[in-house]
Amino acid sequence: MDAVLIACMEKNLSSRNIFRETAIREDTKNLTLNPLLERYINRYRENLGIAVLAAYLRQNNIPTKIINSNVEHKSNKQIVDEIISDSPLLVGFSVLYQLHLYNTMEVIFELRNSGYTGHITVGGPCASFMYEFLLKTRLGIDSIIIGEGELQSLTLVNRLKNNKQWDDIGGIAYIDNGKVVYNEKKETISDLSILPFASRDTLYYLKEHGFTTSTASIYSSRGCSANCTYCTAPLSSRLEIE
């Protein structure tokens, strides 16, 4: 196994009880609580980011595994044990928003304490905006992929496979001599049609365990032409060129 891509279970640390997130459960548990929900919720939360990344890596002959804790009911310890067993060159974590932070950081901490010495990278919208904070935690994160990550992930894995320098890859941030370094991104994907269809590991898992779904997520575009003050999309687009 060359790469393992992980979406950790969400976790809310707030003591306030006014948010939906205080009752976070795995998707399959939500549906089994009330059979009527299966008629109302006809899709599950695939992590489309790592599904597309996995498909792109596999298309380029990189053996890749997906772990989606929100669906697969895997504890942090189970994730760590599985990674140690697989011993991949690269472990990538998806941090879409703050609810993914706690368990992601705990898994990384336990991975390093368990002796994993491979490359750990983190990506996703939240990680892209918090890359300095995440790197300065000193948990053992080697790199943060800023913005879209297909080209960067493939280049990174290939560099690791061939024991070549990786810290000059555009769009990657890392720590060098105690200072955070961000390499300007020089290349992005302008035509999404060159990408393969997302890997459907999550949907296959659900089908095998008796949960049917009639929909699958897709990307129709990236970015947004609007400039709403309450949204991160305008800032996300600038991440790709700064």
PDB file of C-alpha atoms in Angstrom:
ATOM      1  CA  MET A   1       0.000   0.000   0.000  1.00  0.00           C
ATOM      2  CA  ASP A   2       1.462   3.338  -1.057  1.00  0.00           C
ATOM      3  CA  ALA A   3      -1.177   5.730   0.297  1.00  0.00           C
ATOM      4  CA  VAL A   4      -3.979   5.717   2.859  1.00  0.00           C
ATOM      5  CA  LEU A   5      -6.467   8.615   2.775  1.00  0.00           C
ATOM      6  CA  ILE A   6      -8.510   9.212   5.910  1.00  0.00           C
ATOM      7  CA  ALA A   7     -11.631  11.122   6.894  1.00  0.00           C
ATOM      8  CA  CYS A   8     -11.780  10.967  10.685  1.00  0.00           C
ATOM      9  CA  MET A   9     -15.031  10.928  12.631  1.00  0.00           C
ATOM     10  CA  GLU A  10     -16.372  14.375  13.436  1.00  0.00           C
ATOM     11  CA  LYS A  11     -16.205  15.531  17.054  1.00  0.00           C
ATOM     12  CA  ASN A  12     -17.646  18.631  18.653  1.00  0.00           C
ATOM     13  CA  LEU A  13     -15.867  20.052  21.709  1.00  0.00           C
ATOM     14  CA  SER A  14     -18.473  22.679  22.568  1.00  0.00           C
ATOM     15  CA  SER A  15     -20.387  22.367  25.854  1.00  0.00           C
ATOM     16  CA  ARG A  16     -23.345  24.265  24.396  1.00  0.00           C
ATOM     17  CA  ASN A  17     -26.343  22.181  23.377  1.00  0.00           C
ATOM     18  CA  ILE A  18     -27.838  24.390  20.709  1.00  0.00           C
ATOM     19  CA  PHE A  19     -25.919  22.968  17.751  1.00  0.00           C
ATOM     20  CA  ARG A  20     -26.647  19.915  15.604  1.00  0.00           C
ATOM     21  CA  GLU A  21     -23.036  18.875  16.021  1.00  0.00           C
ATOM     22  CA  THR A  22     -23.503  18.072  19.729  1.00  0.00           C
ATOM     23  CA  ALA A  23     -25.396  14.946  18.630  1.00  0.00           C
ATOM     24  CA  ILE A  24     -22.912  13.736  16.024  1.00  0.00           C
ATOM     25  CA  ARG A  25     -23.341  10.083  15.105  1.00  0.00           C
ATOM     26  CA  GLU A  26     -22.096   7.875  12.331  1.00  0.00           C
ATOM     27  CA  ASP A  27     -24.314   8.168   9.252  1.00  0.00           C
ATOM     28  CA  THR A  28     -25.482   4.561   9.443  1.00  0.00           C
ATOM     29  CA  LYS A  29     -26.455   4.979  13.117  1.00  0.00           C
ATOM     30  CA  ASN A  30     -28.525   8.045  12.248  1.00  0.00           C
ATOM     31  CA  LEU A  31     -30.483   6.028   9.725  1.00  0.00           C
ATOM     32  CA  THR A  32     -31.040   2.984  11.921  1.00  0.00           C
ATOM     33  CA  LEU A  33     -32.510   5.147  14.699  1.00  0.00           C
ATOM     34  CA  ASN A  34     -35.601   5.721  12.575  1.00  0.00           C
ATOM     35  CA  PRO A  35     -36.389   3.715   9.424  1.00  0.00           C
ATOM     36  CA  LEU A  36     -38.351   6.693   8.050  1.00  0.00           C
ATOM     37  CA  LEU A  37     -35.070   8.583   7.730  1.00  0.00           C
ATOM     38  CA  GLU A  38     -34.019   6.177   4.969  1.00  0.00           C
ATOM     39  CA  ARG A  39     -36.825   7.587   2.821  1.00  0.00           C
ATOM     40  CA  TYR A  40     -35.866  11.151   3.647  1.00  0.00           C
ATOM     41  CA  ILE A  41     -32.063  10.901   3.482  1.00  0.00           C
ATOM     42  CA  ASN A  42     -31.215   9.133   0.233  1.00  0.00           C
ATOM     43  CA  ARG A  43     -27.493   9.756   0.209  1.00  0.00           C
ATOM     44  CA  TYR A  44     -24.612   9.253   2.588  1.00  0.00           C
ATOM     45  CA  ARG A  45     -21.748  11.592   3.237  1.00  0.00           C
ATOM     46  CA  GLU A  46     -18.993  10.395   1.024  1.00  0.00           C
ATOM     47  CA  ASN A  47     -15.843  12.416   1.489  1.00  0.00           C
ATOM     48  CA  LEU A  48     -15.662  13.488  -2.129  1.00  0.00           C
ATOM     49  CA  GLY A  49     -12.237  15.068  -1.683  1.00  0.00           C
ATOM     50  CA  ILE A  50     -10.430  11.858  -0.774  1.00  0.00           C
ATOM     51  CA  ALA A  51     -12.637   9.861  -3.172  1.00  0.00           C
ATOM     52  CA  VAL A  52     -11.388  11.958  -6.094  1.00  0.00           C
ATOM     53  CA  LEU A  53      -7.805  11.902  -4.813  1.00  0.00           C
ATOM     54  CA  ALA A  54      -7.900   8.115  -4.474  1.00  0.00           C
ATOM     55  CA  ALA A  55      -9.268   7.724  -7.998  1.00  0.00           C
ATOM     56  CA  TYR A  56      -6.536   9.965  -9.407  1.00  0.00           C
ATOM     57  CA  LEU A  57      -3.760   8.145  -7.540  1.00  0.00           C
ATOM     58  CA  ARG A  58      -5.116   4.737  -8.571  1.00  0.00           C
ATOM     59  CA  GLN A  59      -5.341   5.886 -12.187  1.00  0.00           C
ATOM     60  CA  ASN A  60      -1.618   6.612 -11.926  1.00  0.00           C
ATOM     61  CA  ASN A  61      -0.791   3.167 -10.483  1.00  0.00           C
ATOM     62  CA  ILE A  62      -0.569   4.234  -6.844  1.00  0.00           C
ATOM     63  CA  PRO A  63      -2.237   1.601  -4.596  1.00  0.00           C
ATOM     64  CA  THR A  64      -4.513   3.673  -2.341  1.00  0.00           C
ATOM     65  CA  LYS A  65      -6.906   2.896   0.517  1.00  0.00           C
ATOM     66  CA  ILE A  66      -9.789   5.057   1.782  1.00  0.00           C
ATOM     67  CA  ILE A  67     -10.883   5.098   5.436  1.00  0.00           C
ATOM     68  CA  ASN A  68     -14.113   7.019   6.100  1.00  0.00           C
ATOM     69  CA  SER A  69     -14.763   6.816   9.850  1.00  0.00           C
ATOM     70  CA  ASN A  70     -18.127   8.533   9.633  1.00  0.00           C
ATOM     71  CA  VAL A  71     -19.411   5.499   7.751  1.00  0.00           C
ATOM     72  CA  GLU A  72     -17.105   2.630   8.687  1.00  0.00           C
ATOM     73  CA  HIS A  73     -17.466   3.005  12.488  1.00  0.00           C
ATOM     74  CA  LYS A  74     -13.701   2.779  13.017  1.00  0.00           C
ATOM     75  CA  SER A  75     -12.266   4.105  16.253  1.00  0.00           C
ATOM     76  CA  ASN A  76      -9.078   6.144  16.265  1.00  0.00           C
ATOM     77  CA  LYS A  77      -7.206   3.134  17.664  1.00  0.00           C
ATOM     78  CA  GLN A  78      -8.505   0.911  14.856  1.00  0.00           C
ATOM     79  CA  ILE A  79      -7.351   3.468  12.301  1.00  0.00           C
ATOM     80  CA  VAL A  80      -3.883   3.639  13.867  1.00  0.00           C
ATOM     81  CA  ASP A  81      -3.586  -0.157  14.036  1.00  0.00           C
ATOM     82  CA  GLU A  82      -4.649  -0.490  10.392  1.00  0.00           C
ATOM     83  CA  ILE A  83      -2.111   2.068   9.209  1.00  0.00           C
ATOM     84  CA  ILE A  84       0.687   0.471  11.205  1.00  0.00           C
ATOM     85  CA  SER A  85      -0.253  -2.876   9.640  1.00  0.00           C
ATOM     86  CA  ASP A  86      -0.380  -1.471   6.086  1.00  0.00           C
ATOM     87  CA  SER A  87       2.781   0.632   6.552  1.00  0.00           C
ATOM     88  CA  PRO A  88       2.025   3.040   3.668  1.00  0.00           C
ATOM     89  CA  LEU A  89       4.500   5.577   2.340  1.00  0.00           C
ATOM     90  CA  LEU A  90       1.939   8.349   2.759  1.00  0.00           C
ATOM     91  CA  VAL A  91      -0.986   8.939   5.100  1.00  0.00           C
ATOM     92  CA  GLY A  92      -3.282  11.788   4.093  1.00  0.00           C
ATOM     93  CA  PHE A  93      -5.976  13.340   6.294  1.00  0.00           C
ATOM     94  CA  SER A  94      -8.959  15.339   5.076  1.00  0.00           C
ATOM     95  CA  VAL A  95      -9.958  18.265   7.320  1.00  0.00           C
ATOM     96  CA  LEU A  96     -13.037  19.802   5.727  1.00  0.00           C
ATOM     97  CA  TYR A  97     -14.016  21.884   8.748  1.00  0.00           C
ATOM     98  CA  GLN A  98     -13.254  22.234  12.456  1.00  0.00           C
ATOM     99  CA  LEU A  99     -15.257  19.162  13.519  1.00  0.00           C
ATOM    100  CA  HIS A 100     -12.607  16.965  11.882  1.00  0.00           C
ATOM    101  CA  LEU A 101      -9.708  18.567  13.757  1.00  0.00           C
ATOM    102  CA  TYR A 102      -9.754  16.807  17.126  1.00  0.00           C
ATOM    103  CA  ASN A 103      -9.830  13.212  15.913  1.00  0.00           C
ATOM    104  CA  THR A 104      -7.401  13.961  13.085  1.00  0.00           C
ATOM    105  CA  MET A 105      -4.879  15.381  15.535  1.00  0.00           C
ATOM    106  CA  GLU A 106      -5.404  12.490  17.951  1.00  0.00           C
ATOM    107  CA  VAL A 107      -4.829   9.887  15.222  1.00  0.00           C
ATOM    108  CA  ILE A 108      -1.660  11.663  14.070  1.00  0.00           C
ATOM    109  CA  PHE A 109      -0.384  11.844  17.660  1.00  0.00           C
ATOM    110  CA  GLU A 110      -1.064   8.135  18.241  1.00  0.00           C
ATOM    111  CA  LEU A 111       0.441   7.194  14.878  1.00  0.00           C
ATOM    112  CA  ARG A 112       3.748   8.809  15.738  1.00  0.00           C
ATOM    113  CA  ASN A 113       3.684   7.347  19.245  1.00  0.00           C
ATOM    114  CA  SER A 114       3.107   3.910  17.696  1.00  0.00           C
ATOM    115  CA  GLY A 115       6.240   4.213  15.600  1.00  0.00           C
ATOM    116  CA  TYR A 116       4.892   5.231  12.193  1.00  0.00           C
ATOM    117  CA  THR A 117       7.721   6.985  10.363  1.00  0.00           C
ATOM    118  CA  GLY A 118       6.107   7.537   6.959  1.00  0.00           C
ATOM    119  CA  HIS A 119       4.973  10.848   5.507  1.00  0.00           C
ATOM    120  CA  ILE A 120       1.880  12.462   7.032  1.00  0.00           C
ATOM    121  CA  THR A 121       0.095  15.145   5.042  1.00  0.00           C
ATOM    122  CA  VAL A 122      -3.128  17.026   5.695  1.00  0.00           C
ATOM    123  CA  GLY A 123      -5.456  18.750   3.244  1.00  0.00           C
ATOM    124  CA  GLY A 124      -8.944  20.141   2.832  1.00  0.00           C
ATOM    125  CA  PRO A 125     -10.462  23.638   3.145  1.00  0.00           C
ATOM    126  CA  CYS A 126      -9.993  23.977   6.906  1.00  0.00           C
ATOM    127  CA  ALA A 127      -6.423  22.678   6.803  1.00  0.00           C
ATOM    128  CA  SER A 128      -5.588  25.037   3.933  1.00  0.00           C
ATOM    129  CA  PHE A 129      -6.506  28.067   6.045  1.00  0.00           C
ATOM    130  CA  MET A 130      -4.965  26.690   9.257  1.00  0.00           C
ATOM    131  CA  TYR A 131      -1.743  25.281   7.825  1.00  0.00           C
ATOM    132  CA  GLU A 132       0.543  27.381  10.033  1.00  0.00           C
ATOM    133  CA  PHE A 133      -1.288  26.347  13.208  1.00  0.00           C
ATOM    134  CA  LEU A 134      -1.321  22.658  12.246  1.00  0.00           C
ATOM    135  CA  LEU A 135       2.369  22.580  11.401  1.00  0.00           C
ATOM    136  CA  LYS A 136       3.282  24.389  14.620  1.00  0.00           C
ATOM    137  CA  THR A 137       1.478  21.802  16.760  1.00  0.00           C
ATOM    138  CA  ARG A 138       4.579  19.625  16.358  1.00  0.00           C
ATOM    139  CA  LEU A 139       2.430  16.501  16.183  1.00  0.00           C
ATOM    140  CA  GLY A 140       4.535  15.075  13.399  1.00  0.00           C
ATOM    141  CA  ILE A 141       2.760  16.495  10.335  1.00  0.00           C
ATOM    142  CA  ASP A 142       5.248  16.584   7.468  1.00  0.00           C
ATOM    143  CA  SER A 143       3.262  18.688   5.017  1.00  0.00           C
ATOM    144  CA  ILE A 144       0.001  20.496   4.342  1.00  0.00           C
ATOM    145  CA  ILE A 145      -1.413  20.488   0.807  1.00  0.00           C
ATOM    146  CA  ILE A 146      -3.020  23.867   0.151  1.00  0.00           C
ATOM    147  CA  GLY A 147      -6.145  23.991  -2.024  1.00  0.00           C
ATOM    148  CA  GLU A 148      -6.753  21.293  -4.608  1.00  0.00           C
ATOM    149  CA  GLY A 149      -4.466  18.332  -4.168  1.00  0.00           C
ATOM    150  CA  GLU A 150      -4.488  15.860  -7.063  1.00  0.00           C
ATOM    151  CA  LEU A 151      -1.286  16.960  -8.778  1.00  0.00           C
ATOM    152  CA  GLN A 152       0.496  17.624  -5.490  1.00  0.00           C
ATOM    153  CA  SER A 153      -0.496  14.253  -3.970  1.00  0.00           C
ATOM    154  CA  LEU A 154       0.676  12.288  -6.991  1.00  0.00           C
ATOM    155  CA  THR A 155       3.966  14.174  -7.164  1.00  0.00           C
ATOM    156  CA  LEU A 156       4.479  13.734  -3.422  1.00  0.00           C
ATOM    157  CA  VAL A 157       3.912   9.960  -3.476  1.00  0.00           C
ATOM    158  CA  ASN A 158       6.176   9.497  -6.485  1.00  0.00           C
ATOM    159  CA  ARG A 159       8.932  11.548  -4.837  1.00  0.00           C
ATOM    160  CA  LEU A 160       8.617   9.455  -1.663  1.00  0.00           C
ATOM    161  CA  LYS A 161       8.699   6.195  -3.653  1.00  0.00           C
ATOM    162  CA  ASN A 162      11.900   7.262  -5.338  1.00  0.00           C
ATOM    163  CA  ASN A 163      13.509   8.779  -2.229  1.00  0.00           C
ATOM    164  CA  LYS A 164      13.632  12.178  -3.899  1.00  0.00           C
ATOM    165  CA  GLN A 165      13.301  15.656  -2.413  1.00  0.00           C
ATOM    166  CA  TRP A 166       9.650  16.665  -1.957  1.00  0.00           C
ATOM    167  CA  ASP A 167       9.847  20.025  -0.193  1.00  0.00           C
ATOM    168  CA  ASP A 168      10.004  22.009  -3.430  1.00  0.00           C
ATOM    169  CA  ILE A 169       6.578  20.880  -4.626  1.00  0.00           C
ATOM    170  CA  GLY A 170       4.305  23.851  -5.393  1.00  0.00           C
ATOM    171  CA  GLY A 171       1.244  24.230  -3.170  1.00  0.00           C
ATOM    172  CA  ILE A 172       2.781  22.479  -0.164  1.00  0.00           C
ATOM    173  CA  ALA A 173       3.564  23.954   3.258  1.00  0.00           C
ATOM    174  CA  TYR A 174       6.024  22.455   5.747  1.00  0.00           C
ATOM    175  CA  ILE A 175       8.349  23.292   8.639  1.00  0.00           C
ATOM    176  CA  ASP A 176      11.995  24.068   7.918  1.00  0.00           C
ATOM    177  CA  ASN A 177      14.317  24.928  10.809  1.00  0.00           C
ATOM    178  CA  GLY A 178      11.370  25.951  12.955  1.00  0.00           C
ATOM    179  CA  LYS A 179       9.829  28.218  10.313  1.00  0.00           C
ATOM    180  CA  VAL A 180       6.725  27.564   8.241  1.00  0.00           C
ATOM    181  CA  VAL A 181       7.430  27.524   4.507  1.00  0.00           C
ATOM    182  CA  TYR A 182       4.711  27.707   1.853  1.00  0.00           C
ATOM    183  CA  ASN A 183       5.675  26.977  -1.746  1.00  0.00           C
ATOM    184  CA  GLU A 184       3.675  29.010  -4.238  1.00  0.00           C
ATOM    185  CA  LYS A 185       1.347  26.815  -6.266  1.00  0.00           C
ATOM    186  CA  LYS A 186       2.361  26.949  -9.926  1.00  0.00           C
ATOM    187  CA  GLU A 187      -0.023  24.402 -11.403  1.00  0.00           C
ATOM    188  CA  THR A 188      -3.744  23.673 -10.990  1.00  0.00           C
ATOM    189  CA  ILE A 189      -6.247  21.579 -12.948  1.00  0.00           C
ATOM    190  CA  SER A 190      -8.109  23.840 -15.360  1.00  0.00           C
ATOM    191  CA  ASP A 191     -10.135  21.058 -17.009  1.00  0.00           C
ATOM    192  CA  LEU A 192     -11.891  18.791 -14.482  1.00  0.00           C
ATOM    193  CA  SER A 193     -12.829  16.357 -17.254  1.00  0.00           C
ATOM    194  CA  ILE A 194      -9.275  14.965 -17.188  1.00  0.00           C
ATOM    195  CA  LEU A 195      -9.945  13.556 -13.714  1.00  0.00           C
ATOM    196  CA  PRO A 196     -11.356  10.038 -13.291  1.00  0.00           C
ATOM    197  CA  PHE A 197     -14.713   9.499 -11.620  1.00  0.00           C
ATOM    198  CA  ALA A 198     -14.459   9.433  -7.827  1.00  0.00           C
ATOM    199  CA  SER A 199     -13.688   6.105  -6.172  1.00  0.00           C
ATOM    200  CA  ARG A 200     -16.872   4.763  -4.572  1.00  0.00           C
ATOM    201  CA  ASP A 201     -15.339   2.764  -1.731  1.00  0.00           C
ATOM    202  CA  THR A 202     -17.793   4.290   0.756  1.00  0.00           C
ATOM    203  CA  LEU A 203     -20.859   3.352  -1.296  1.00  0.00           C
ATOM    204  CA  TYR A 204     -19.555  -0.189  -1.863  1.00  0.00           C
ATOM    205  CA  TYR A 205     -18.964  -0.522   1.883  1.00  0.00           C
ATOM    206  CA  LEU A 206     -22.520   0.575   2.640  1.00  0.00           C
ATOM    207  CA  LYS A 207     -23.988  -1.791   0.051  1.00  0.00           C
ATOM    208  CA  GLU A 208     -22.034  -4.717   1.482  1.00  0.00           C
ATOM    209  CA  HIS A 209     -23.422  -3.919   4.947  1.00  0.00           C
ATOM    210  CA  GLY A 210     -27.051  -3.681   3.884  1.00  0.00           C
ATOM    211  CA  PHE A 211     -27.436   0.062   3.373  1.00  0.00           C
ATOM    212  CA  THR A 212     -28.612   1.031  -0.089  1.00  0.00           C
ATOM    213  CA  THR A 213     -28.245   4.481  -1.592  1.00  0.00           C
ATOM    214  CA  SER A 214     -29.658   5.894  -4.792  1.00  0.00           C
ATOM    215  CA  THR A 215     -27.261   8.798  -5.269  1.00  0.00           C
ATOM    216  CA  ALA A 216     -23.540   9.491  -5.581  1.00  0.00           C
ATOM    217  CA  SER A 217     -21.815  12.852  -5.196  1.00  0.00           C
ATOM    218  CA  ILE A 218     -19.977  14.531  -8.077  1.00  0.00           C
ATOM    219  CA  TYR A 219     -18.023  17.710  -8.726  1.00  0.00           C
ATOM    220  CA  SER A 220     -19.539  19.915 -11.419  1.00  0.00           C
ATOM    221  CA  SER A 221     -17.082  22.769 -10.857  1.00  0.00           C
ATOM    222  CA  ARG A 222     -14.540  24.209  -8.456  1.00  0.00           C
ATOM    223  CA  GLY A 223     -14.518  27.622  -6.931  1.00  0.00           C
ATOM    224  CA  CYS A 224     -17.231  30.263  -7.179  1.00  0.00           C
ATOM    225  CA  SER A 225     -17.672  33.485  -9.132  1.00  0.00           C
ATOM    226  CA  ALA A 226     -19.417  35.218  -6.227  1.00  0.00           C
ATOM    227  CA  ASN A 227     -17.677  37.267  -3.544  1.00  0.00           C
ATOM    228  CA  CYS A 228     -19.855  36.710  -0.462  1.00  0.00           C
ATOM    229  CA  THR A 229     -18.362  38.124   2.721  1.00  0.00           C
ATOM    230  CA  TYR A 230     -19.538  35.183   4.873  1.00  0.00           C
ATOM    231  CA  CYS A 231     -17.989  32.476   2.688  1.00  0.00           C
ATOM    232  CA  THR A 232     -14.464  31.102   2.322  1.00  0.00           C
ATOM    233  CA  ALA A 233     -14.792  30.484  -1.445  1.00  0.00           C
ATOM    234  CA  PRO A 234     -13.256  33.838  -2.513  1.00  0.00           C
ATOM    235  CA  LEU A 235     -10.284  33.239  -0.214  1.00  0.00           C
ATOM    236  CA  SER A 236      -9.973  29.629  -1.394  1.00  0.00           C
ATOM    237  CA  SER A 237      -9.525  30.742  -4.977  1.00  0.00           C
ATOM    238  CA  ARG A 238      -6.732  33.087  -3.953  1.00  0.00           C
ATOM    239  CA  LEU A 239      -4.924  30.258  -2.137  1.00  0.00           C
ATOM    240  CA  GLU A 240      -4.290  28.656  -5.509  1.00  0.00           C
ATOM    241  CA  ILE A 241      -2.305  31.597  -6.876  1.00  0.00           C
ATOM    242  CA  GLU A 242      -0.559  33.179  -3.883  1.00  0.00           C
TER     243      GLU A 242
END
